Every structure is written in structure tokens, then in C-alpha cells.
Coordinates of C-alpha atoms in Angstrom, one line a residue:
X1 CA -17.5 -54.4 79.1
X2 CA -15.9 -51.4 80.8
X3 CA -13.2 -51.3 78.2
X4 CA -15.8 -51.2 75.6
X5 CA -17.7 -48.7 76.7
X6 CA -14.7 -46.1 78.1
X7 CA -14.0 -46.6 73.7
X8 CA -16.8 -45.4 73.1
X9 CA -17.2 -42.7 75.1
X10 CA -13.5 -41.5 74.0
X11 CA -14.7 -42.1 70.2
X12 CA -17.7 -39.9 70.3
X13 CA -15.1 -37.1 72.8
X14 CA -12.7 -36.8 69.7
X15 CA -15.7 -36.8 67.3
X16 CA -17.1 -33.6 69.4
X17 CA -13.6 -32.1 69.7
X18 CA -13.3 -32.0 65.8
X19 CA -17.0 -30.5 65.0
X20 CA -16.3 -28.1 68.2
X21 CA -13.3 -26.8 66.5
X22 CA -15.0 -27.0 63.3
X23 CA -17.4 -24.8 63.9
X24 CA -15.0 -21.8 64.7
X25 CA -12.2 -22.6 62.1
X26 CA -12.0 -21.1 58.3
X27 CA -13.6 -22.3 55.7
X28 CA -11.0 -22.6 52.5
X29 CA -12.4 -25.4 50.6
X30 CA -14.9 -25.4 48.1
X31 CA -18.0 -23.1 47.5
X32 CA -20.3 -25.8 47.0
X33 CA -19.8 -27.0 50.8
X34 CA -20.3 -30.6 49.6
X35 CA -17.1 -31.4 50.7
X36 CA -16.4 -35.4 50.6
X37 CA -17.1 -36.9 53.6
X38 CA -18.7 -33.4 55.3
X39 CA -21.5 -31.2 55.5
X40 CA -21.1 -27.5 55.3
X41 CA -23.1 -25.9 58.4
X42 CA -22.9 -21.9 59.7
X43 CA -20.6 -21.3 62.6
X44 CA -21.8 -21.1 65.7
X45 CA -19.8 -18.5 67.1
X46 CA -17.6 -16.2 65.6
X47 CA -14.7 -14.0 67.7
X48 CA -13.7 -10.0 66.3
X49 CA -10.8 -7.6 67.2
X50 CA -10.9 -3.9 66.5
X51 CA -7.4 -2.0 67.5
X52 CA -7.4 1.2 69.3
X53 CA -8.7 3.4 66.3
X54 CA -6.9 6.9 66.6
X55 CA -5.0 9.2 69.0
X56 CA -5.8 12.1 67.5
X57 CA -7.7 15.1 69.1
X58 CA -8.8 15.6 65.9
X59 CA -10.2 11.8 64.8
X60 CA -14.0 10.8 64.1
X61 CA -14.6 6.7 64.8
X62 CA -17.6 4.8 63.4
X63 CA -18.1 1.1 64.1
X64 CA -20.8 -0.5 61.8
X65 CA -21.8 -3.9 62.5
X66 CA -23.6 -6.6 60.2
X67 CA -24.5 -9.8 59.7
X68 CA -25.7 -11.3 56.8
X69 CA -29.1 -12.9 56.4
X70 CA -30.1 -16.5 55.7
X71 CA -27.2 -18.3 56.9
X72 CA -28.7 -19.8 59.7
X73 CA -27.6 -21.1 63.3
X74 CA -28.5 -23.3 65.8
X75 CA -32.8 -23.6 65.5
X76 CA -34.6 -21.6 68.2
X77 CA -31.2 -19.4 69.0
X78 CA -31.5 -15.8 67.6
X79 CA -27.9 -15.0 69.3
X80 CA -25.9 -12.2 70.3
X81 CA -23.6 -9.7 69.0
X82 CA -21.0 -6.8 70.8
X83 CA -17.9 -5.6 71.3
X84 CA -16.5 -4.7 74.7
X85 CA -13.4 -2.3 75.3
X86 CA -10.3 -4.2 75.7
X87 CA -7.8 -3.8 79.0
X88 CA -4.5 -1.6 78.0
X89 CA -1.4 -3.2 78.4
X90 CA 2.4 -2.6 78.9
X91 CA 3.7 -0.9 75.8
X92 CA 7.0 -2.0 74.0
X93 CA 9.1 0.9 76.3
X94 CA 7.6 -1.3 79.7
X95 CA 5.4 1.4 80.6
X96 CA 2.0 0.4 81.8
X97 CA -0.8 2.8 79.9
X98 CA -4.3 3.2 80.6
X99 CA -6.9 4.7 78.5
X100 CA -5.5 8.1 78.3
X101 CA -1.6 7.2 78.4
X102 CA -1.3 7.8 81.9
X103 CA 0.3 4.6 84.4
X104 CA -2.3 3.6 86.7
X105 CA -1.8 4.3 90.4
X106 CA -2.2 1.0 92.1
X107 CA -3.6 -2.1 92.2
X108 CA -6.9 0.0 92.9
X109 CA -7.2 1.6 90.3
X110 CA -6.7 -1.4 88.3
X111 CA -9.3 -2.8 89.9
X112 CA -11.9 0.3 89.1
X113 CA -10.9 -0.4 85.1
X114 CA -11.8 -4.1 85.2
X115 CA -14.8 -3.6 87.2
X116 CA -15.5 -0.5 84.2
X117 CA -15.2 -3.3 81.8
X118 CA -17.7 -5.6 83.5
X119 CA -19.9 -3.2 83.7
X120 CA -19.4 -1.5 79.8
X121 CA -22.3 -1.6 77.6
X122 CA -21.7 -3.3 74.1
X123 CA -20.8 -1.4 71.1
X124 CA -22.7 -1.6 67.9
X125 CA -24.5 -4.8 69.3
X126 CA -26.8 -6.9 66.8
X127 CA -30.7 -7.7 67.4
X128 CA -31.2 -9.1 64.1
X129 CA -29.6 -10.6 60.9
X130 CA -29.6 -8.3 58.0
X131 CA -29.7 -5.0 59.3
X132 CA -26.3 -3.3 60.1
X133 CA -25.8 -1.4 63.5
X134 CA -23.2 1.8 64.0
X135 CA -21.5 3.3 66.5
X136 CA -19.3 6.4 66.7
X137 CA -16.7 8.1 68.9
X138 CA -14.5 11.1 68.8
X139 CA -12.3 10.2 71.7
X140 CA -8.9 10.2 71.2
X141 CA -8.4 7.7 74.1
X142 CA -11.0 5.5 72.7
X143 CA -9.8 1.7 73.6
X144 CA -9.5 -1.9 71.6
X145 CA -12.6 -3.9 71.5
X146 CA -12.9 -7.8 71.8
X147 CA -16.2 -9.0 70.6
X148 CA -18.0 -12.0 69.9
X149 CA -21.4 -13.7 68.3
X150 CA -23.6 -16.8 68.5
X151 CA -26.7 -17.8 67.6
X152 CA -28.0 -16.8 64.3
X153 CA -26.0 -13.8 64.2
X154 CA -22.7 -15.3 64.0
X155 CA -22.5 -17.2 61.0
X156 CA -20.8 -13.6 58.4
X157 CA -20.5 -11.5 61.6
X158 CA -18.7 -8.1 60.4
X159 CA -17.5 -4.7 62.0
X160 CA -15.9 -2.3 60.3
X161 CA -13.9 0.8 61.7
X162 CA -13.8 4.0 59.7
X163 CA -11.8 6.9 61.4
X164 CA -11.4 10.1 60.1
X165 CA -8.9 12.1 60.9
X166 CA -8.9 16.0 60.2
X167 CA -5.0 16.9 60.4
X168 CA -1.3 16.0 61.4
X169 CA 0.3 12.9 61.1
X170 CA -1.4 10.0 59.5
X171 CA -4.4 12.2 58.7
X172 CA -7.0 11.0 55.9
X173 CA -9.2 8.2 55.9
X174 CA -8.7 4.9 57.8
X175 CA -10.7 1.8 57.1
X176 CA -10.3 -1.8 58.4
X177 CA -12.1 -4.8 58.7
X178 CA -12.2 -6.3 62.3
X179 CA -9.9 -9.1 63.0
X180 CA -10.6 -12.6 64.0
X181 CA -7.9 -13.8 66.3
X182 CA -5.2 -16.1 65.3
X183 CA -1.9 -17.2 65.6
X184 CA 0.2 -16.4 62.6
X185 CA 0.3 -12.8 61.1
X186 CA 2.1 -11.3 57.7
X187 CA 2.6 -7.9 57.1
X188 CA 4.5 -6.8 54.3
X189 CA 4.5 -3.1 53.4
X190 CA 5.3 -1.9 56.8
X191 CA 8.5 0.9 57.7
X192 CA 10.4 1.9 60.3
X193 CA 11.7 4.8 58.3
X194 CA 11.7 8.2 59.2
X195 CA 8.6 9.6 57.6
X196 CA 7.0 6.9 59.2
X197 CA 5.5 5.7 62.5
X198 CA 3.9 2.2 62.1
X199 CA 2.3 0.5 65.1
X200 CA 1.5 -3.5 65.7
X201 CA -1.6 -3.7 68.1
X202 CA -1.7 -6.7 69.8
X203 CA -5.5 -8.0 71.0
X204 CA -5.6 -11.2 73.4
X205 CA -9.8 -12.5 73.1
X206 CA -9.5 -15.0 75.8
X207 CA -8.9 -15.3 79.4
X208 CA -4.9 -16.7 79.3
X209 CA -2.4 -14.6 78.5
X210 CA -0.9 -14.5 75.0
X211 CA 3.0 -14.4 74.7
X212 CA 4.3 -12.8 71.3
X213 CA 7.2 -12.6 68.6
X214 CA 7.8 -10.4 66.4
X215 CA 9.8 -11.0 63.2
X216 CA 10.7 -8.4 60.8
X217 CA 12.2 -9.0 57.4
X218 CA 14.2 -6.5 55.2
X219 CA 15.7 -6.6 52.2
X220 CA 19.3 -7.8 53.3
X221 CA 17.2 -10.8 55.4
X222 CA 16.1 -11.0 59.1
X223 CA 16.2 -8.0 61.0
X224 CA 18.1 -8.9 65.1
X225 CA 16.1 -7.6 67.6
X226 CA 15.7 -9.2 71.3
X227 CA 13.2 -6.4 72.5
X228 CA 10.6 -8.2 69.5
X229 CA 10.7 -11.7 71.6
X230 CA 8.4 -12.6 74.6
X231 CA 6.1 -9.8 74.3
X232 CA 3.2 -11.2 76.7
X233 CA -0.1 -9.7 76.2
X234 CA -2.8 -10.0 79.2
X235 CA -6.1 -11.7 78.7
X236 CA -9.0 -9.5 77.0
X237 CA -6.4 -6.9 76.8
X238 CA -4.4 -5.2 73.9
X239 CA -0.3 -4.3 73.2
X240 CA 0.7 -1.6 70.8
X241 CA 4.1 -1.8 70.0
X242 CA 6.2 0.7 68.2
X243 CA 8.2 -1.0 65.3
X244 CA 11.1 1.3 65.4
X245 CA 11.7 0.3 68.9
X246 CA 12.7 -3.0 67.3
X247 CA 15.3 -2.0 65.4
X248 CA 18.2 0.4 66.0
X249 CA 18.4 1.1 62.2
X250 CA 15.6 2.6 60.4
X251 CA 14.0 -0.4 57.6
X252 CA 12.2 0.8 54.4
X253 CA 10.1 -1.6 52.7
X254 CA 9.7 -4.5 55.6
X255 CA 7.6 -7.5 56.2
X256 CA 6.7 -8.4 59.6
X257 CA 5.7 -11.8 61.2
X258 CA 3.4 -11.9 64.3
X259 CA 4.0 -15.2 65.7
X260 CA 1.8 -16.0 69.2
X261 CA 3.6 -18.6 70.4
X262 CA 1.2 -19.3 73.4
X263 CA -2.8 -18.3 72.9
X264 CA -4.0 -16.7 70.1
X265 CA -4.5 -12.6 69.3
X266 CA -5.7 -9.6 66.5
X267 CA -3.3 -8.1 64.9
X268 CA -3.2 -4.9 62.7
X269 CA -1.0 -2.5 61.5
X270 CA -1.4 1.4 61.5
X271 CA 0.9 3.3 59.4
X272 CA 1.3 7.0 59.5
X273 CA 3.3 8.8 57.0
X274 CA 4.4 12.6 57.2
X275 CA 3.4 13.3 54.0
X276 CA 1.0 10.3 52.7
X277 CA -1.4 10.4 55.7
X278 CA -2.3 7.2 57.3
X279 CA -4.3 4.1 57.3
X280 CA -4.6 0.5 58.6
X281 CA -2.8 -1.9 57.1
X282 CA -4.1 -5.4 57.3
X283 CA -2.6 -9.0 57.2
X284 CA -1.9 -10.6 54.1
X285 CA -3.4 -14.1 52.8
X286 CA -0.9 -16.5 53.7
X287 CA 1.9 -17.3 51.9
X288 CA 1.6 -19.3 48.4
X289 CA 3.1 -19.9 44.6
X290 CA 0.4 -17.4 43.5
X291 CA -1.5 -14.2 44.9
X292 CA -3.6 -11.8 43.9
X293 CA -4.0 -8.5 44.8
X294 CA -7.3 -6.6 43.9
X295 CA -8.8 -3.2 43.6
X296 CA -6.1 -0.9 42.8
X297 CA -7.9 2.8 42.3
X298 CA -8.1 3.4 38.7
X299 CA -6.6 7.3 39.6
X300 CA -3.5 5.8 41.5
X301 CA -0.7 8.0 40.9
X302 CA 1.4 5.1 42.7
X303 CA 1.8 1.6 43.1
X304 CA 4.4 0.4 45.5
X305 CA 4.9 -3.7 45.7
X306 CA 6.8 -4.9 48.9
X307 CA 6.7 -9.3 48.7
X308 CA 8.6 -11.5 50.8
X309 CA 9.6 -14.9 50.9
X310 CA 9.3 -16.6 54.3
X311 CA 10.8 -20.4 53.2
X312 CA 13.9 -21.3 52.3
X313 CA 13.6 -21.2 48.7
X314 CA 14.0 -17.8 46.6
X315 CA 10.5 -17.4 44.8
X316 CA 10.1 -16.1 40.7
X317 CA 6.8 -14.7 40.2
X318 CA 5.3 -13.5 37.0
X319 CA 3.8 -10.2 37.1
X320 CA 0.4 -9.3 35.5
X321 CA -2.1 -6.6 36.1
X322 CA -6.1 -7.5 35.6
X323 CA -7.6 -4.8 33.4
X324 CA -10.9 -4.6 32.4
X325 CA -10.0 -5.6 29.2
X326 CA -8.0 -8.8 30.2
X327 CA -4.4 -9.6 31.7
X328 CA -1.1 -7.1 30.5
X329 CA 2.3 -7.7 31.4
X330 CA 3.3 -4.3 32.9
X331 CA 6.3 -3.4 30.4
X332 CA 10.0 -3.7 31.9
X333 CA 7.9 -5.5 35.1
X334 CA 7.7 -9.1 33.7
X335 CA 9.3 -11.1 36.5
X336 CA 10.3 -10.7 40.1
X337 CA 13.0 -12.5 42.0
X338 CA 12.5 -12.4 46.0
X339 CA 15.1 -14.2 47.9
X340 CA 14.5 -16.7 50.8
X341 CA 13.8 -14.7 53.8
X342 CA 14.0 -11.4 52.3
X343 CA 12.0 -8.8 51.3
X344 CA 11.5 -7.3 47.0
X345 CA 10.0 -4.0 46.2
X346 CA 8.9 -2.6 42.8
X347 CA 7.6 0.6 42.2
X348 CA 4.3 0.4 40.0
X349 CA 3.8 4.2 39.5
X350 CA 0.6 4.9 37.9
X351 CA 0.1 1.4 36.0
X352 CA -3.5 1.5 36.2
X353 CA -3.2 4.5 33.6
X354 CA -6.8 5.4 33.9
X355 CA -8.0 2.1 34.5
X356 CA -9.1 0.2 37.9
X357 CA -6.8 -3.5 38.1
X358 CA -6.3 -6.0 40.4
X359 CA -2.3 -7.4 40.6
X360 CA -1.9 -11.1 39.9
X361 CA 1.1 -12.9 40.4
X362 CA 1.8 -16.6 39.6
X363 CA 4.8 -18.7 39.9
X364 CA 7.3 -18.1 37.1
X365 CA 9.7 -20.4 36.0
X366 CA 8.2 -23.6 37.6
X367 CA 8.5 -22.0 41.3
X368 CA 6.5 -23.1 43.8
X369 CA 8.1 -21.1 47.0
X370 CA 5.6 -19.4 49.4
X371 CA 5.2 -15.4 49.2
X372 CA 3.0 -13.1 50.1
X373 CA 3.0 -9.3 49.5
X374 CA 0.8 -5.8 49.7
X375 CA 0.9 -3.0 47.8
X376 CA 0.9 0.8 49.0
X377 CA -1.4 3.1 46.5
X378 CA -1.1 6.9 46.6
X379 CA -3.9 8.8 45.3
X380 CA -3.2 12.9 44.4
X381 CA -0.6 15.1 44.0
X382 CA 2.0 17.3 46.4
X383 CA 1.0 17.9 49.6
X384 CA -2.6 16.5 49.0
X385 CA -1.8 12.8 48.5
X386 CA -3.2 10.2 50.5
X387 CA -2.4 6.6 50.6
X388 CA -4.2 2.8 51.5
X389 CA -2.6 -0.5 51.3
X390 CA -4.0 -3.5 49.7
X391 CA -3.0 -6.8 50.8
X392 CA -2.8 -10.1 49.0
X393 CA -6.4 -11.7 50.1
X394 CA -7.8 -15.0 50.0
X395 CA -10.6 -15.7 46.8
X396 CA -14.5 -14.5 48.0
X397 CA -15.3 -18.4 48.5
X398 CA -18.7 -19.0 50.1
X399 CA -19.4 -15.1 50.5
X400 CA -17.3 -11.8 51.4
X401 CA -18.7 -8.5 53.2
X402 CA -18.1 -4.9 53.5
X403 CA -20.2 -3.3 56.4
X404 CA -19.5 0.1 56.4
X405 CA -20.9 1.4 52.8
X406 CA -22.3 5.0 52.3
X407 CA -24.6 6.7 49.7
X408 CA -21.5 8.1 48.0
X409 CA -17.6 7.0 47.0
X410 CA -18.2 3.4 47.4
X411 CA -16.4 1.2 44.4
X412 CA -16.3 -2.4 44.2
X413 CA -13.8 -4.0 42.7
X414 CA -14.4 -7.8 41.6
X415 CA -11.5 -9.8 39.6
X416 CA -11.1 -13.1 38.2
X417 CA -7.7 -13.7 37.6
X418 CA -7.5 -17.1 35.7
X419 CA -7.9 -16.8 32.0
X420 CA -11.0 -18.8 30.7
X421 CA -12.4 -19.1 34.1
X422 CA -15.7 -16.3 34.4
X423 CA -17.1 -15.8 38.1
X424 CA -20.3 -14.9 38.3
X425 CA -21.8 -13.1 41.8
X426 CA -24.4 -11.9 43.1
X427 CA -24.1 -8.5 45.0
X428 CA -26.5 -7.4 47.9
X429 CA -27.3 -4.4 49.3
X430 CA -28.5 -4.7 53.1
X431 CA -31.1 -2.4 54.0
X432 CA -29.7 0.6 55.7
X433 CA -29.0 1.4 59.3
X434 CA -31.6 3.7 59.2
X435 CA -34.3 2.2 56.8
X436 CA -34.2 0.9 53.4
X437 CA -35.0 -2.1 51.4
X438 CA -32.4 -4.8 50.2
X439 CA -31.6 -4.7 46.6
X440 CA -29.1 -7.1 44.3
X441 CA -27.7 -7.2 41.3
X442 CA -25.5 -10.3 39.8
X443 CA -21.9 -9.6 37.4
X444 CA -20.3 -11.5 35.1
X445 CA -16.4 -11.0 35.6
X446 CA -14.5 -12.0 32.4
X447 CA -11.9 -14.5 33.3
X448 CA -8.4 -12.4 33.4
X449 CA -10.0 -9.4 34.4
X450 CA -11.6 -6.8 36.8
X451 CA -14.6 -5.1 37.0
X452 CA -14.6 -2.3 38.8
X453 CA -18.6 -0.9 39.7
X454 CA -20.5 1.5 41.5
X455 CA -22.3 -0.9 44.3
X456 CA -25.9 -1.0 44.0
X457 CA -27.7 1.2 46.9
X458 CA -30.5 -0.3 49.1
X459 CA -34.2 1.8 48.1
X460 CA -34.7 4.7 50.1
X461 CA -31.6 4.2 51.9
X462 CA -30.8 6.2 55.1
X463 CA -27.9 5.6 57.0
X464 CA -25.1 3.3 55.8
X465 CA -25.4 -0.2 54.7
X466 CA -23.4 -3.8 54.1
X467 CA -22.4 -5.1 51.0
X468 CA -22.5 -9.4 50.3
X469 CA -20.9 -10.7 47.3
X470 CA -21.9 -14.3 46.7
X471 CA -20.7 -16.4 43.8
X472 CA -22.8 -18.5 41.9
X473 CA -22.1 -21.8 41.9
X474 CA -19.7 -24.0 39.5
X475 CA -18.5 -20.0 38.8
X476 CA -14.7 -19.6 38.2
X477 CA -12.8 -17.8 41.1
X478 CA -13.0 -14.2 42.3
X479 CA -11.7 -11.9 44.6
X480 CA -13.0 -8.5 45.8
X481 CA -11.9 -5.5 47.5
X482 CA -14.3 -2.1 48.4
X483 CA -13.1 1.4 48.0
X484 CA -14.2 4.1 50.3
X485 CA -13.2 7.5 49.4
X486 CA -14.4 10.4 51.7
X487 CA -12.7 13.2 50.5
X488 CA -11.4 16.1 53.0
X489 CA -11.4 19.2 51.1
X490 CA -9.1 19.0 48.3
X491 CA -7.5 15.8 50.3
X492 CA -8.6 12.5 47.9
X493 CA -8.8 10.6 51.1
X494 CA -9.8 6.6 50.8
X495 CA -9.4 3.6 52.5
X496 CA -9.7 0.0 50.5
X497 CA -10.5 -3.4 52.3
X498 CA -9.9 -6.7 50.6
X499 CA -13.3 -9.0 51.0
X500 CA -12.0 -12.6 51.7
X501 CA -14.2 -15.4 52.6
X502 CA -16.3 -14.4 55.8
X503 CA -16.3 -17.5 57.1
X504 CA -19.5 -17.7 58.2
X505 CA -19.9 -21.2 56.9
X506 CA -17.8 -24.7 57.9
X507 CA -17.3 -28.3 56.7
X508 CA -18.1 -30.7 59.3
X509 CA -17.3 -34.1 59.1
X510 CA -20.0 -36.8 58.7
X511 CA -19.5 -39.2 61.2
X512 CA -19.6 -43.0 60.2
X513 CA -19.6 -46.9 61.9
X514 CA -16.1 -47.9 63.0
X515 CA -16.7 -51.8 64.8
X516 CA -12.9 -51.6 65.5
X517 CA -13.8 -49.4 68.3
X518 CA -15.3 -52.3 70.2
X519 CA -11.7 -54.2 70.4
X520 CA -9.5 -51.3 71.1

């Protein structure tokens, strides 16, 4: 009888362990959440990193916050939303850095930062669904932040983190879409050139340290660094680490892997270039026979592709841009061959000719070899250009959100790169950080083609506001990306996000009778 019941016992402990980790993990499977053999149910907590957002003297931060309504969450349980500054840790050169790049005196002082932490109010925090919340700063020692939500507010919890910065290096606008934490990372795109300085932040969420390894790929294969390996990053703090210090010889046109080999941490680029300005640039989709890569400006002056292909197989992708009019073959840009473990480039120029596309690229020739890829957009001319990057991204799935959105030089792009296959969505306006009503509007996106819009504006906004883009169900696939151009005198300054799913919904699985329990 005790044997029976210990069965039990253990039966219904691995049935909690799998909804527990349910309820935090993505949701890639299908819109209609009526996944065999599972319910689709909002999250019950989601987990956010934002990176140290500027160094410069001369950089303006806001953090806008948003959660979507009618999603949900446990009955009775309104919830809880923040962000917290992160701890500094050691930099790649060993040398401990506090908030203002000095080393800390002793253990002391330490001790006066974590007991600061403790006692930090929350940034941005939520009190309700549907109504984003900002922040700003202007510090140029302003930290990481590790944030989290339950309750009602964590099923689509967003943040967003626009800086401005005024002049030097890596001026312009930079835009990027809070992490969640994780344990695998792609970054193709980034440089240890020169004309540029690109950092990795490392954020560790929990309360165990994280231990680290970085990977970066060229185009002549794997690039041999021993200072990349074992980089150990403290609980609820956060690493920035130089890529140039990984490398003796400078790399144009890398991919880099973030690998945690023990926890879990965010990870985002910044890349600063002397005479492109900066921005964040944000992890790829993970690697697959096909990607897509959506909302290329439709006054690009340049299009830079970097792909790589992590497996062991070389990967031949056909290349196609999504016009508003349907899918083109770029001319003398059919095909491209990316060796196993290497890194391909091809320089796009001004492709879009007038015209806002998405990228699509599909296995050629039978392949089915893993790749992923981003592409580096310029806007302008001379000395007033300005550049963003646009990852490959996963398809909108359930819903995708942009939280930062403003009155003026907002652009959403929607695509729906397979031929025959029309999305349909639903876009909402939130109401405003500082009033408004909601407002929506639903597009029809021709199979094999983007539509590039002016977002609709909540009534009377004031404030900025959050953008949800639902599709309908049964409607083909589509992917999504947001535009934000702030211009800085005669600088086009912009900053694009992808909008993957926002996981704020999982499949759980139904649980059913098993009698063999009883004789185990």
C-alpha cells in the first residue's frame, strides 16, 4: 500500500514539474492553442532583462512598460510588475566595476550596493493590464535591470528601452526590446573591426551564478579565443564584455554564440560604429531551413546580410525580398552558399528601391541545414547616416508587442512570406501613458508580401502607447517588425524591433488515468 501510494505521489510531482515549467516556457506551436492533448493557459510569470542602456554624458533613456489586456492569470491575482537595477560585475579585462566604472573599495562597500539594491524602488512598475507605464534617465552610469511579473500582469509583459544619444560614438537612436533569459544566444551581424566597438551584456535573473561561452564565427570558421570560455556572471548581476578583447585580429562580418553553460542569462548586443552611429542589436530566431527577416525601411540606402551556419552541413538558401506587390528575386542575388560553421555576407544596397520589404529566405536546392542571419540597414547619406539591425525573428503566433510607440515616426511593418497563404490581424492601440482610449484596426497581408502602415493612434492620445498585433484565426503566417524614427536634426535616426510571439500564452498538458501507476 506504501508502494502504491509513494507512485502516486511521484506521478502527480512530475505532472506538476511539467505544468510548472510550462507555464514559463515559449509558446511555438499553434495559434489556435488547441494543441492535442493540451490547453493553452496565460503564463503565470514572466522574467525581463534590460542591458545597461548608454555611457554617454550625452544619452536620454526611457523605459516603457506594458502589458496587454484580456489575457488573464491566476483568478483573484491582479499581480506585479518591475524592474530592479542589476549588480555590476567583473568586466572581460578582470576588473571589478561599479556603477560609475570605478573598483569598489572593500567588502563594505559591496555590502552598501547590495543593501542599495534591496532597498531600490521598481522602475516602470505595472498597476494594471492595458495601460503602459514609462520611465526615463539621463545617467550615464545608469545600471542593468532584472525584472519580473505575475499575476494578471504577466501573461505579454513588455519593456522597451529607447536611448537617445546626442553625439560621439554610437550616437542616434537605440531601441530594444527587453530580454527574457535563456540559454542559447545567436548574434550574427556583429564586428570587431576597427570602426566598431560592439559589446555582449551579460544579465544573470536568478540567485546562482551563471558561467558563460562565448563563440564567435567568421568567415574562414571558428574564431580561437580562451579569454571567451568560463566567463562566470554573479547572481542578479550583469557582464559587459568587449568582443575585441576576444580576438587578437580584428573580424568583419561575425556571428556570435552565447552559450550559458550553467544557469541561464539576457543577452544583447550594442554596436557602435564611427560613422553609422549605434544601436542594439538583438538575438536572432534560432537557427532553421528558412527565415525571414522583416521591415526593412523603404529609404534604406543599405542592406547588409551577414548568415551563418552553425551545423555541420553547408546551407543554400534562396533569396527573395517581400514587396508590397508580391515576392522578387533581387537580380544577380538569387542564391547564397554559407559554409558549415562559417559566416556569408551580401551587400543589399538600396533593394528596397522606394519600397518597404521584408527578406525571406528558404532552402534552395533541397537544403535543410540550420542558419540564421540579420541584416544591418543604413538610412542617409555622408556623415548623416544612421544604421539599425534587423534580426531573423520568429512568426507573430498568438500575439506580438511593441511598447514604446509615439504620436509621430512609428511604421509597422507586417509580411506574409508564403505565397497563397493571407494573414489577417488585428492591430491595437493601448491607451496612452498619459490618457487616451484604445483603438484597432484589422489588415489583410497578401500572401508573399508586406505591408508596411502608419500604426493606428489611441483617441486623444497623450503620452506614448503599446502596439498588439493579433492574428485572426485559421490566418496564414505573419511576421512584424516596428520602426521608430526620431530624427536628430538632419541625422535620420531610427531604431527597428522585430515583434515575435510574446509568449504570454502556454500549452499545458491535459492530464489523463494511467492504472499502471498502481503496479509500478
Amino acid at each position: 500500500m506504501k508502494r502504491t501510494i509513494m507512485s502516486l505521489i511521484g506521478a502527480a510531482a512530475a505532472l506538476g514539474a511539467v505544468t510548472g515549467v510550462a507555464a514559463v516556457a515559449a509558446p511555438d506551436g499553434p495559434r489556435d492553442g488547441a494543441t492535442k492533448g493540451g490547453t493553452r493557459l496565460p503564463v503565470e510569470r514572466s522574467a525581463l532583462l534590460c542591458p545597461p542602456p548608454t555611457s554617454s554624458e550625452v544619452g536620454d533613456t526611457t523605459y516603457t512598460a506594458f502589458t496587454p489586456k484580456g489575457t488573464g492569470g491566476k483568478a483573484g491575482s491582479q499581480g506585479t510588475a518591475g524592474l530592479l537595477p542589476a549588480q555590476p560585475g567583473k568586466q572581460q579585462d578582470g576588473k571589478q566595476q561599479d556603477g560609475k566604472g570605478k573598483p569598489p573599495q572593500d567588502d563594505k562597500e559591496k555590502g552598501g550596493e547590495q543593501g542599495a539594491q534591496a532597498d531600490a524602488q521598481p522602475v516602470a512598475p505595472l498597476k494594471e493590464p492595458g495601460t503602459p507605464v514609462t520611465a526615463s534617465t539621463d545617467r550615464a552610469d545608469a545600471p542593468a535591470l532584472v525584472g519580473a511579473a505575475d499575476g494578471a500582469l504577466a501573461p505579454g509583459w513588455t519593456v522597451q528601452q529607447t536611448t537617445s544619444v546626442a553625439a560621439g560614438s554610437g550616437r542616434g537612436l537605440l531601441g530594444l526590446s527587453c530580454v527574457a533569459p535563456d540559454t542559447d544566444f545567436w548574434f550574427p551581424g556583429v564586428s570587431t573591426a576597427k570602426d566598431r566597438q560592439d559589446y555582449v551584456h551579460l544579465t544573470n535573473p536568478d540567485n546562482t551564478p551563471a558561467v558563460v561561452d562565448l563563440d564567435l564565427r567568421g568567415k574562414d570558421g571558428p574564431v580561437q579565443s580562451a579569454s571567451g570560455e568560463n566567463i562566470s556572471v554573479p547572481p542578479h548581476a550583469t557582464v559587459p564584455v568587449l568582443l575585441s578583447t576576444l580576438t587578437g585580429t580584428p573580424v568583419q562580418d561575425a556571428a556570435l554564440h552565447v552559450t550559458a553553460r550553467e544557469g541561464r542569462v539576457g543577452a544583447s548586443v550594442q554596436a557602435a560604429d564611427a560613422k553609422l552611429g549605434g544601436d542594439w542589436l538583438p538575438a536572432a530566431a534560432d537557427p532553421a531551413p528558412g527565415l525571414v527577416l522583416p521591415g526593412i525601411p523603404a529609404d534604406a540606402t543599405s542592406v547588409h546580410l551577414v548568415a551563418v551556419a552553425p551545423g555541420k552541413a553547408d546551407a543554400d538558401l534562396k533569396m527573395q525580398l517581400a514587396t508590397p506587390n508580391g515576392l522578387i528575386t533581387p537580380a544577380g542575388l538569387e542564391t547564397l552558399h554559407v559554409k558549415s560553421g562559417m559566416t556569408t555576407t551580401a551587400d543589399l544596397k538600396d533593394l528596397t528601391k522606394g519600397e518597404a520589404g521584408s527578406l525571406v529566405l528558404t532552402p534552395a536546392d533541397g537544403s535543410t541545414a540550420p542558419v540564421t542571419a540579420a541584416l544591418r540597414v543604413t538610412r542617409g547619406q555622408g556623415d548623416k547616416q544612421e544604421m539599425a539591425f534587423i534580426p531573423a525573428t520568429r512568426p507573430v503566433g498568438q500575439r506580438a508587442t511593441a511598447a514604446d510607440n509615439r504620436e509621430k515616426g512609428g511604421t509597422l511593418s507586417l509580411v506574409a512570406p508564403e505565397r497563397g497563404k493571407d494573414a489577417k490581424v488585428t492591430v491595437t492601440a493601448s491607451a496612452g501613458s498619459g490618457g487616451g482610449t484604445p483603438v484597432s484596426k484589422t489588415y489583410t497581408v497578401k500572401g508573399g508580401s508586406t505591408l508596411a502602415v502608419e500604426p493606428p493612434r489611441p483617441q486623444g492620445l497623450k503620452g506614448s502607447y503599446a502596439l498588439t498585433v493579433t492574428p485572426e484565426a485559421g490566418s496564414g503566417p505573419v511576421h512584424a517588425a516596428r520602426t521608430l524614427a526620431l530624427p536628430q536634426g538632419g541625422l535620420p535616426a531610427f531604431t527597428v524591433q522585430t515583434l515575435p510571439d510574446d509568449r504570454g500564452t502556454v500549452v499545458v498538458p491535459t492530464a489523463g488515468e494511467d492504472l499502471s501507476l498502481l503496479t509500478k
